[in-house]
Amino acid sequence: MSLRPSTDGTSRFESVARLVLATAGASVALAATLPLLLVALPFWVVRVLTSAGGKLSRRLQPRETPWEELVRFEPEVGWIPLPGLDTHARAGHLFHLSTDEEGWRGPTSLHDADIVVVGDSFAFGYGASDRDLFTEQVPGLSAKGVGANGYSMVQGLLWMERLGERLRDRTVVWIVYYGNDLYENLVPNQGRYRMPFVRESATGRNDWQVVTEHVGPEPWPFHRDRWYDQILAEICSRTFVSDRAFRACEYLIGRGRDLCREAGARLALVGNPDVDMVRPGGIAHLRERSSAPGTFDVGRPDRELASMCERLEVPFYALSSVLTVRDHLPWDCHWSPQGHRKVARVLARIHRDLAPSPGETPATGTSEPAVARVGG
Amino acid sequence: MLKIVLDAPPDREGLQGFGIAIGLLAAAALVLVAWALGVAPALALGAGLIVWMLAAGLAWRRPEKLEGAYAGWNRLARAFGRRAAAVVLGVSFYLVVLAAAGAGRTRGLPDMGPAGPAWKPRGTLGADEYGGLGGGRRSAGSGSARELARWARGTGRAWILLLIPFLLLLDAFDVSGREEAPSSIYTLY
């Protein structure tokens, strides 16, 4: 055997000797791990079969359309769902969705609607198939959702402005989702999409303006994943972010109220909690993520919105008083079919509060949930 | 190497696949037990088929009902994985590494470590070597088993290649993945 040293000085003999010793050791070690492999076998089998079964299940389902293929660029607003969609999308599970000739969900036309629901993906009815959509289940009334995934309140306001006269004599229900709407009123992008936002004018505090100049089809160059749990935790705490978010929100509600008044429509605001705010363990989960856990209060968004709505004389309804974890999808933040049914009944109640017909009483069998109402 | 833990959190299709898998395992176990007890093969197979179809049917129609079972299975897999990884680590260290080092020393072989530090200073790369802001170019096979083998042969440490099966096992028993859903699972709200 050659004793020629290798590059770092060890001889061939030493290398071979070690290889022989290590081979003997490895053989014993492998034999020692054999029982482990036998115990691990069922875990591997289940993993392989689970993966194969999942693939089979996906193959048997209709094609899923990613969100990016459901929207197109819309000047000033950022994006809008494509008109005439008839496809499937995913919110943990596949669901069927269709849009009208304007891009809004559901077969009811805006012209025929008693209630117009403005908002984000919840107003769009993301996660619910057409048959389960809340706008199609309002007892004795017709409703239309004007919303899209990712919309903040600023986009809702711009749509109210655009729809103007078409809102006349209608009940406009503005849904504010605490999970991201309040925060994203303040930011210029949603991922790579540019979106309008509000900022305080240089003239002073509480003088806000809607900014749309940056909105265009080009991707926003600077973006990173947002951790929405942390954002919601901040909104529920006494922080700089939440203080700013609530002031911006009050400005937007005030603008919305004025627009609806000018259009001859009745505005109501609905506070929509994130599932973590009604889920057992969810509140502790959020508190852990707050930068000021001592001031964390899961009821803060409801209270702040109720108080600003009272000042602005806009009726406010808190869905946190009616929605439970079962009213949300198991793998997604959006409402379950049961949640849609509840929200439909809340809409009926709001319409009855704001535009009661002479001698009107709730229809039999359409028990309206005891949703907390403040102001207006 | 294939991990023993299932993806968490599962989506609807993952739960459906799990239901099909567990149903198949339960059916196989039932058939084996029936066969061992001397039950007629056709009867045993029929019972197994019924068990599997019930599990698959539940998984197909109401996959959310399997969330608890899925989480329970993963807890079991994690508990086993942690212990198995400790065993593999211990066995490979004491029986392979120490065999090469300790046992080698008793036979008068020198220490395995190089005489000097392994750090070798290098000059900077030319600008054209950089593929972009994400990092420089990597040669073909960089970081691969082939590269390790080349290095092991070149430095006289071929015994290190014997650790590869144990590293693969450690990878399979790795349970350090996320156990909760990231908050960015939704495309857009």
Coordinates of C-alpha atoms in Angstrom, one line a residue:
Chain A
M1 CA 0.0 0.0 0.0
S2 CA 1.3 3.4 -1.0
L3 CA 2.2 5.8 1.8
R4 CA 2.0 8.8 -0.5
P5 CA 0.7 11.6 1.5
S6 CA -2.6 13.3 0.3
T7 CA -3.0 17.0 -0.1
D8 CA -3.4 17.7 3.7
G9 CA -0.8 15.3 4.9
T10 CA -2.7 12.1 5.7
S11 CA -1.3 9.0 4.1
R12 CA -3.2 6.5 1.8
F13 CA -2.7 3.9 4.5
E14 CA -4.3 6.0 7.2
S15 CA -7.2 6.8 4.8
V16 CA -7.9 3.1 4.0
A17 CA -7.6 2.1 7.7
R18 CA -10.2 4.6 8.6
L19 CA -12.4 3.6 5.8
V20 CA -12.3 0.0 6.9
L21 CA -13.0 0.9 10.5
A22 CA -15.8 3.3 9.6
T23 CA -17.3 0.7 7.2
A24 CA -17.5 -1.8 10.0
G25 CA -19.0 0.8 12.3
A26 CA -21.5 1.9 9.7
S27 CA -22.6 -1.7 9.1
V28 CA -23.3 -2.2 12.8
A29 CA -25.0 1.2 13.0
L30 CA -27.2 0.5 10.0
A31 CA -28.2 -2.8 11.6
A32 CA -29.0 -0.9 14.8
T33 CA -31.3 1.5 12.9
L34 CA -33.3 -1.3 11.2
P35 CA -36.0 -1.5 13.9
L36 CA -36.4 2.2 13.5
L37 CA -37.0 1.8 9.8
L38 CA -39.6 -0.8 10.4
V39 CA -41.5 1.5 12.8
A40 CA -41.1 4.4 10.4
L41 CA -42.6 2.3 7.5
P42 CA -46.3 3.0 8.3
F43 CA -45.5 6.8 8.4
W44 CA -43.8 6.6 5.0
V45 CA -46.7 4.5 3.6
V46 CA -49.3 7.0 4.9
R47 CA -47.3 9.9 3.5
V48 CA -46.9 8.4 0.1
L49 CA -50.6 7.4 -0.1
T50 CA -51.8 10.8 1.3
S51 CA -49.8 12.5 -1.4
A52 CA -51.1 10.2 -4.1
G53 CA -54.7 10.5 -2.8
G54 CA -54.4 14.3 -2.7
K55 CA -53.1 14.4 -6.3
L56 CA -56.0 12.1 -7.4
S57 CA -58.5 14.4 -5.7
R58 CA -57.1 17.4 -7.4
R59 CA -57.2 15.7 -10.8
L60 CA -60.9 14.9 -10.3
Q61 CA -61.8 18.5 -9.6
P62 CA -62.4 21.3 -12.2
R63 CA -59.5 23.5 -13.1
E64 CA -58.7 26.1 -10.5
T65 CA -58.2 29.7 -11.8
P66 CA -55.6 31.6 -9.8
W67 CA -56.7 35.0 -8.5
E68 CA -54.3 36.8 -10.9
E69 CA -56.3 35.5 -13.8
L70 CA -59.6 36.7 -12.4
V71 CA -58.8 40.4 -12.4
R72 CA -57.7 43.1 -14.8
F73 CA -56.2 46.5 -14.3
E74 CA -58.7 49.3 -13.6
P75 CA -57.4 52.9 -13.7
E76 CA -57.4 54.7 -10.4
V77 CA -58.9 51.8 -8.5
G78 CA -56.1 49.3 -9.3
W79 CA -58.0 46.2 -10.3
I80 CA -61.4 44.8 -10.9
P81 CA -62.7 41.3 -11.4
L82 CA -63.1 40.3 -15.1
P83 CA -66.6 40.5 -16.4
G84 CA -68.4 37.4 -17.5
L85 CA -66.4 34.9 -15.5
D86 CA -67.8 31.4 -15.0
T87 CA -65.0 29.5 -13.3
H88 CA -63.7 27.9 -10.2
A89 CA -61.3 29.4 -7.6
R90 CA -59.8 28.2 -4.4
A91 CA -60.3 29.3 -0.8
G92 CA -59.0 26.2 0.9
H93 CA -61.6 24.3 -1.2
L94 CA -62.7 24.9 -4.8
F95 CA -65.8 27.0 -5.4
H96 CA -67.8 28.1 -8.4
L97 CA -67.9 31.8 -9.2
S98 CA -69.4 33.9 -11.9
T99 CA -69.4 37.6 -12.5
D100 CA -71.8 39.9 -14.4
E101 CA -71.0 42.1 -17.3
E102 CA -69.4 44.7 -14.9
G103 CA -67.3 42.2 -13.1
W104 CA -69.4 42.0 -9.9
R105 CA -70.5 38.7 -8.3
G106 CA -74.0 37.2 -8.6
P107 CA -76.8 37.4 -11.1
T108 CA -78.7 40.3 -9.5
S109 CA -78.0 43.6 -11.4
L110 CA -77.1 46.7 -9.6
H111 CA -80.2 48.3 -11.1
D112 CA -82.5 45.8 -9.4
A113 CA -80.7 45.8 -6.0
D114 CA -82.3 47.1 -2.8
I115 CA -78.9 46.8 -1.0
V116 CA -75.5 47.5 -2.4
V117 CA -72.7 45.9 -0.4
V118 CA -69.3 47.7 -0.8
G119 CA -66.1 46.1 0.4
D120 CA -63.3 43.7 -0.2
S121 CA -63.3 39.9 -0.9
F122 CA -66.1 39.5 1.6
A123 CA -68.3 41.7 -0.5
F124 CA -67.2 39.7 -3.5
G125 CA -68.2 36.5 -1.7
Y126 CA -64.8 34.9 -2.1
G127 CA -64.9 31.3 -1.0
A128 CA -68.6 30.8 -1.6
S129 CA -70.2 29.2 -4.7
D130 CA -72.8 31.3 -6.4
R131 CA -75.6 29.3 -4.8
D132 CA -74.3 30.1 -1.3
L133 CA -73.6 33.8 -1.9
F134 CA -75.0 36.1 0.9
T135 CA -76.3 38.6 -1.6
E136 CA -78.6 35.9 -3.1
Q137 CA -80.1 34.9 0.3
V138 CA -81.4 38.2 1.7
P139 CA -85.0 37.4 2.7
G140 CA -87.4 39.3 0.5
L141 CA -84.8 41.7 -0.8
S142 CA -82.2 41.8 -3.6
A143 CA -78.6 42.6 -3.0
K144 CA -75.5 43.2 -5.0
G145 CA -71.9 43.0 -4.0
V146 CA -69.4 45.6 -5.3
G147 CA -66.1 44.4 -4.1
A148 CA -63.0 42.5 -5.0
N149 CA -60.2 40.6 -3.3
G150 CA -57.6 42.9 -1.8
Y151 CA -59.7 46.0 -1.9
S152 CA -59.2 48.4 0.9
M153 CA -61.8 51.0 2.0
V154 CA -60.2 53.5 -0.3
Q155 CA -61.2 51.4 -3.3
G156 CA -64.7 51.0 -1.9
L157 CA -65.0 54.8 -1.6
L158 CA -63.8 55.3 -5.2
W159 CA -66.5 52.9 -6.3
M160 CA -69.2 54.7 -4.4
E161 CA -67.9 57.9 -6.1
R162 CA -68.1 56.2 -9.5
L163 CA -71.5 54.6 -9.0
G164 CA -72.9 57.9 -7.7
E165 CA -76.5 58.2 -9.0
R166 CA -76.8 54.5 -9.4
L167 CA -76.9 54.2 -5.6
R168 CA -80.0 56.4 -5.3
D169 CA -82.6 55.1 -2.9
R170 CA -80.5 52.1 -2.1
T171 CA -79.1 50.9 1.2
V172 CA -75.3 50.9 0.9
V173 CA -73.7 48.6 3.3
W174 CA -69.9 49.1 3.6
I175 CA -68.1 46.1 5.0
V176 CA -64.8 46.8 6.8
Y177 CA -62.7 43.7 7.4
Y178 CA -60.4 44.2 10.3
G179 CA -57.9 41.7 9.0
N180 CA -56.3 44.1 6.6
D181 CA -58.6 46.9 5.4
L182 CA -57.8 49.4 8.1
Y183 CA -54.1 49.0 7.5
E184 CA -54.1 48.8 3.8
N185 CA -56.0 52.1 3.5
L186 CA -52.5 53.5 4.3
V187 CA -50.3 51.7 1.8
P188 CA -49.7 52.1 -1.9
N189 CA -49.6 48.4 -2.9
Q190 CA -51.0 45.0 -2.4
G191 CA -48.2 42.7 -3.4
R192 CA -47.2 43.7 -6.9
Y193 CA -50.5 45.5 -7.5
R194 CA -50.7 49.3 -7.1
M195 CA -53.6 50.5 -5.1
P196 CA -55.0 53.9 -4.1
F197 CA -54.4 54.9 -0.5
V198 CA -54.9 57.8 1.9
R199 CA -52.3 60.1 3.4
E200 CA -52.3 63.0 5.7
S201 CA -51.8 66.3 3.8
A202 CA -48.9 68.5 4.7
T203 CA -51.3 71.1 5.9
G204 CA -51.9 69.4 9.2
R205 CA -53.3 66.6 11.3
N206 CA -56.6 65.0 10.3
D207 CA -56.5 66.5 6.8
W208 CA -56.4 63.4 4.6
Q209 CA -56.3 62.9 0.8
V210 CA -56.8 60.0 -1.5
V211 CA -53.7 59.3 -3.6
T212 CA -54.1 57.6 -6.9
E213 CA -51.3 59.1 -9.1
H214 CA -49.1 56.0 -8.7
V215 CA -51.8 53.5 -9.7
G216 CA -51.0 51.9 -13.0
P217 CA -50.6 48.5 -14.6
E218 CA -46.9 48.3 -14.0
P219 CA -46.0 46.0 -11.1
W220 CA -45.1 47.8 -7.9
P221 CA -41.3 47.4 -7.5
F222 CA -41.0 47.1 -3.8
H223 CA -43.1 44.6 -2.0
R224 CA -42.7 41.8 0.6
D225 CA -45.0 39.4 2.3
R226 CA -47.2 41.0 4.9
W227 CA -47.8 39.2 8.1
Y228 CA -51.5 40.0 8.6
D229 CA -51.7 38.5 12.1
Q230 CA -49.1 41.0 13.2
I231 CA -50.9 43.9 11.5
L232 CA -54.2 42.9 13.1
A233 CA -52.5 42.7 16.5
E234 CA -51.2 46.2 16.0
I235 CA -54.7 47.4 15.0
C236 CA -56.1 46.0 18.2
S237 CA -53.4 47.7 20.3
R238 CA -52.6 51.3 21.1
T239 CA -49.9 51.9 18.6
F240 CA -48.9 54.5 16.1
V241 CA -50.2 52.3 13.3
S242 CA -53.6 51.8 14.8
D243 CA -54.0 55.4 15.7
R244 CA -53.2 56.4 12.1
A245 CA -55.4 53.6 10.7
F246 CA -58.4 54.7 12.7
R247 CA -58.0 58.4 11.8
A248 CA -57.8 57.4 8.1
C249 CA -60.8 55.2 8.5
E250 CA -62.9 58.0 10.0
Y251 CA -61.9 60.3 7.1
L252 CA -63.0 57.6 4.6
I253 CA -66.4 56.9 6.4
G254 CA -67.0 60.7 6.4
R255 CA -66.4 60.9 2.7
G256 CA -68.6 57.8 2.1
R257 CA -71.4 59.3 4.1
D258 CA -71.2 62.6 2.1
L259 CA -71.2 60.7 -1.2
C260 CA -74.2 58.6 -0.2
R261 CA -76.1 61.6 1.0
E262 CA -75.4 63.4 -2.3
A263 CA -76.5 60.3 -4.2
G264 CA -79.7 59.9 -2.1
A265 CA -78.5 56.5 -0.7
R266 CA -78.5 55.3 3.0
L267 CA -75.1 54.2 4.3
A268 CA -74.5 51.7 7.1
L269 CA -71.1 50.4 8.2
V270 CA -70.5 46.8 9.1
G271 CA -67.4 45.8 11.1
N272 CA -66.2 42.4 10.0
P273 CA -63.9 40.6 12.4
D274 CA -61.1 38.3 11.4
V275 CA -61.7 34.6 12.3
D276 CA -58.9 34.9 14.9
M277 CA -60.9 37.5 16.7
V278 CA -63.8 35.0 17.3
R279 CA -61.7 31.7 17.4
P280 CA -60.9 30.1 20.7
G281 CA -57.2 30.7 21.2
G282 CA -57.1 33.3 18.4
I283 CA -57.1 36.2 20.8
A284 CA -54.1 34.9 22.6
H285 CA -52.5 34.2 19.3
L286 CA -52.9 37.8 18.3
R287 CA -51.9 39.3 21.6
E288 CA -48.6 37.4 21.3
R289 CA -47.9 39.2 18.1
S290 CA -48.7 42.7 19.3
S291 CA -45.8 45.2 19.8
A292 CA -47.8 46.6 22.8
P293 CA -49.5 43.5 24.3
G294 CA -50.4 45.4 27.4
T295 CA -52.8 47.6 25.4
F296 CA -54.1 44.8 23.2
D297 CA -57.9 44.7 23.1
V298 CA -59.7 42.5 20.6
G299 CA -62.8 44.7 20.9
R300 CA -60.9 47.9 20.0
P301 CA -61.7 48.0 16.2
D302 CA -65.5 47.5 16.9
R303 CA -65.4 50.3 19.6
E304 CA -63.4 52.7 17.5
L305 CA -65.6 52.3 14.5
A306 CA -68.7 52.5 16.6
S307 CA -67.6 55.7 18.1
M308 CA -66.5 57.3 14.9
C309 CA -69.8 56.2 13.2
E310 CA -71.7 57.8 16.1
R311 CA -69.8 61.1 15.5
L312 CA -70.5 60.9 11.8
E313 CA -74.1 59.7 12.3
V314 CA -73.7 56.6 10.3
P315 CA -75.3 53.4 11.7
F316 CA -72.7 50.8 12.6
Y317 CA -73.2 47.0 13.0
A318 CA -70.7 44.7 14.5
L319 CA -70.6 41.2 12.9
S320 CA -68.5 40.1 15.9
S321 CA -71.7 39.9 17.8
V322 CA -73.2 37.3 15.4
L323 CA -70.3 35.5 13.7
T324 CA -68.6 32.5 15.3
V325 CA -65.7 30.4 14.1
R326 CA -68.1 28.0 12.4
D327 CA -69.3 30.9 10.2
H328 CA -65.8 30.9 8.6
L329 CA -64.2 28.4 6.2
P330 CA -62.0 25.8 7.8
W331 CA -58.9 26.7 5.6
D332 CA -59.5 30.3 4.8
C333 CA -60.5 33.5 6.5
H334 CA -63.7 34.0 4.5
W335 CA -67.3 33.1 5.5
S336 CA -68.6 29.6 5.3
P337 CA -72.1 29.0 3.7
Q338 CA -73.5 29.3 7.2
G339 CA -71.7 32.6 7.6
H340 CA -73.2 33.8 4.3
R341 CA -76.7 32.9 5.5
K342 CA -76.1 34.9 8.7
V343 CA -74.8 37.9 6.9
A344 CA -77.7 37.8 4.5
R345 CA -80.1 38.1 7.5
V346 CA -78.0 41.0 9.0
L347 CA -78.4 42.8 5.6
A348 CA -82.1 42.4 5.8
R349 CA -82.1 43.8 9.4
I350 CA -80.0 46.8 8.3
H351 CA -82.3 47.5 5.3
R352 CA -85.3 47.3 7.6
D353 CA -83.6 49.7 10.1
L354 CA -82.6 52.2 7.5
A355 CA -85.5 52.0 5.0
P356 CA -88.5 50.5 6.8
S357 CA -91.6 50.1 4.7
P358 CA -94.8 51.4 6.3
G359 CA -96.2 48.8 8.7
E360 CA -93.3 46.4 7.8
T361 CA -92.6 43.5 10.1
P362 CA -90.0 40.8 9.7
A363 CA -91.1 37.9 7.6
T364 CA -92.0 34.7 9.4
G365 CA -89.1 32.2 9.5
T366 CA -86.4 34.8 8.7
S367 CA -85.2 35.3 12.3
E368 CA -82.7 38.2 12.2
P369 CA -79.6 37.8 14.3
A370 CA -79.1 40.1 17.2
V371 CA -76.4 42.1 15.6
A372 CA -75.1 44.9 17.7
R373 CA -76.0 48.3 16.3
V374 CA -74.5 51.6 17.3
G375 CA -75.1 55.2 16.1
G376 CA -77.0 56.6 13.2
Chain B
M1 CA -35.5 11.6 1.5
L2 CA -39.2 11.2 2.1
K3 CA -40.2 12.7 5.4
I4 CA -42.4 10.9 7.9
V5 CA -44.5 13.9 8.9
L6 CA -47.4 15.0 6.7
D7 CA -47.7 18.6 5.3
A8 CA -49.2 20.9 7.9
P9 CA -51.7 22.5 7.8
P10 CA -53.5 20.2 5.4
D11 CA -55.7 21.6 2.6
R12 CA -58.9 19.9 1.6
E13 CA -57.3 17.6 -0.9
G14 CA -54.6 16.7 1.7
L15 CA -57.2 15.5 4.1
Q16 CA -59.0 13.6 1.3
G17 CA -55.7 11.9 0.5
F18 CA -55.1 11.1 4.2
G19 CA -58.6 9.6 4.5
I20 CA -57.9 7.4 1.5
A21 CA -54.5 6.4 2.9
I22 CA -55.7 5.6 6.4
G23 CA -58.7 3.7 5.0
L24 CA -56.3 1.6 2.9
L25 CA -54.1 0.9 5.9
A26 CA -57.1 0.0 8.1
A27 CA -58.5 -2.2 5.3
A28 CA -55.1 -4.0 4.9
A29 CA -54.8 -4.6 8.6
L30 CA -58.4 -5.9 8.7
V31 CA -57.7 -8.3 5.9
L32 CA -54.5 -9.5 7.5
V33 CA -56.2 -10.1 10.9
A34 CA -59.1 -11.9 9.2
W35 CA -56.7 -14.1 7.2
A36 CA -54.8 -14.9 10.4
L37 CA -58.0 -15.9 12.1
G38 CA -58.9 -18.2 9.2
V39 CA -61.7 -16.2 7.7
A40 CA -62.6 -16.9 4.1
P41 CA -60.4 -14.7 1.8
A42 CA -63.4 -13.4 -0.1
L43 CA -65.1 -12.4 3.1
A44 CA -61.9 -10.7 4.4
L45 CA -61.4 -8.9 1.2
G46 CA -65.0 -7.7 1.1
A47 CA -64.8 -6.4 4.7
G48 CA -61.5 -4.6 3.9
L49 CA -63.1 -3.1 0.8
I50 CA -66.1 -1.9 2.8
V51 CA -63.8 -0.3 5.5
W52 CA -61.7 1.4 2.8
M53 CA -64.8 2.7 1.0
L54 CA -66.3 4.1 4.2
A55 CA -63.1 5.9 5.0
A56 CA -62.7 7.2 1.5
G57 CA -66.3 8.2 1.3
L58 CA -66.0 10.2 4.5
A59 CA -62.8 11.8 3.3
W60 CA -64.4 12.7 0.0
R61 CA -67.6 14.2 1.4
R62 CA -66.5 15.7 4.7
P63 CA -62.7 16.0 4.7
E64 CA -62.8 18.5 7.6
K65 CA -63.9 15.7 9.9
L66 CA -60.4 14.2 9.5
E67 CA -58.6 17.2 10.7
G68 CA -58.3 15.8 14.2
A69 CA -57.1 12.4 13.0
Y70 CA -54.6 14.1 10.6
A71 CA -53.2 16.3 13.4
G72 CA -53.1 13.3 15.8
W73 CA -51.2 11.3 13.2
N74 CA -48.7 14.1 12.7
R75 CA -48.2 14.5 16.5
L76 CA -47.4 10.8 16.6
A77 CA -45.0 11.1 13.6
R78 CA -43.3 14.1 15.2
A79 CA -42.9 12.3 18.5
F80 CA -41.4 9.3 16.8
G81 CA -39.3 11.5 14.5
R82 CA -37.6 13.3 17.3
R83 CA -36.7 10.1 19.1
A84 CA -35.6 8.4 15.9
A85 CA -33.4 11.3 14.9
A86 CA -31.7 11.2 18.3
V87 CA -31.0 7.5 17.9
V88 CA -29.7 7.9 14.4
L89 CA -27.5 10.8 15.4
G90 CA -26.1 8.8 18.4
V91 CA -25.6 5.6 16.5
S92 CA -23.9 7.2 13.6
F93 CA -21.6 9.3 15.8
Y94 CA -20.5 6.6 18.2
L95 CA -20.3 3.7 15.7
V96 CA -19.1 5.6 12.6
V97 CA -17.3 8.8 13.5
L98 CA -15.7 7.4 16.6
A99 CA -14.8 4.2 14.8
A100 CA -12.9 6.3 12.3
A101 CA -11.4 8.7 14.8
G102 CA -11.1 7.1 18.2
A103 CA -10.4 3.6 17.0
G104 CA -7.9 4.9 14.5
R105 CA -6.0 6.8 17.2
T106 CA -5.7 3.6 19.3
R107 CA -3.9 2.1 16.3
G108 CA -1.4 4.9 16.2
L109 CA -3.0 6.9 13.4
P110 CA -2.7 10.7 13.6
D111 CA -5.7 13.0 14.3
M112 CA -8.1 13.3 11.4
G113 CA -8.1 17.1 11.4
P114 CA -5.9 18.9 9.0
A115 CA -2.7 20.4 10.3
G116 CA -3.8 24.0 9.9
P117 CA -7.2 25.7 9.7
A118 CA -9.4 24.8 6.8
W119 CA -10.0 28.4 6.0
K120 CA -8.3 29.4 2.8
P121 CA -8.3 33.1 1.8
R122 CA -9.5 33.9 -1.7
G123 CA -9.6 37.0 -3.8
T124 CA -12.8 38.5 -5.0
L125 CA -14.6 37.2 -8.2
G126 CA -14.7 39.2 -11.3
A127 CA -17.9 41.2 -12.0
D128 CA -19.0 38.8 -14.8
E129 CA -19.0 35.9 -12.3
Y130 CA -22.0 37.2 -10.6
G131 CA -25.4 36.0 -12.0
G132 CA -27.4 38.7 -10.2
L133 CA -28.2 40.1 -6.8
G134 CA -29.2 36.7 -5.5
G135 CA -25.7 35.4 -5.6
G136 CA -22.9 34.2 -7.8
R137 CA -22.9 31.4 -10.3
R138 CA -22.6 27.9 -9.1
S139 CA -20.8 25.2 -11.0
A140 CA -22.7 22.2 -12.1
G141 CA -23.1 19.7 -9.3
S142 CA -22.1 22.3 -6.7
G143 CA -23.2 21.1 -3.3
S144 CA -24.1 17.7 -4.6
A145 CA -23.1 14.2 -3.4
R146 CA -20.7 14.0 -6.4
E147 CA -18.9 17.1 -5.1
L148 CA -18.7 15.6 -1.7
A149 CA -17.4 12.4 -3.1
R150 CA -14.7 14.3 -5.0
W151 CA -13.7 16.2 -1.9
A152 CA -13.7 13.0 0.2
R153 CA -11.4 11.2 -2.2
G154 CA -9.1 14.1 -2.7
T155 CA -8.6 14.6 1.0
G156 CA -8.3 11.0 2.0
R157 CA -11.6 11.1 4.0
A158 CA -13.6 8.6 1.9
W159 CA -15.1 7.2 5.2
I160 CA -17.2 10.4 5.4
L161 CA -19.3 9.0 2.5
L162 CA -20.5 6.3 4.9
L163 CA -22.4 9.0 6.8
I164 CA -24.7 9.7 3.8
P165 CA -27.3 7.1 4.7
F166 CA -27.5 8.5 8.2
L167 CA -27.9 12.0 7.0
L168 CA -30.7 10.9 4.7
L169 CA -32.4 9.2 7.7
L170 CA -32.0 12.4 9.7
D171 CA -33.6 14.3 6.9
A172 CA -36.5 11.8 6.8
F173 CA -37.0 12.1 10.6
D174 CA -36.7 15.9 10.5
V175 CA -39.8 17.4 12.2
S176 CA -38.7 21.0 12.4
G177 CA -41.2 22.3 9.8
R178 CA -44.0 24.8 10.6
E179 CA -46.8 23.5 12.6
E180 CA -49.2 26.3 12.0
A181 CA -50.5 28.1 9.0
P182 CA -48.5 31.1 7.8
S183 CA -50.7 34.2 7.9
S184 CA -49.9 34.8 4.2
I185 CA -51.8 31.7 3.0
Y186 CA -54.5 33.8 1.4
T187 CA -53.8 35.2 -2.0
L188 CA -55.6 38.4 -1.4
Y189 CA -58.2 39.4 1.1

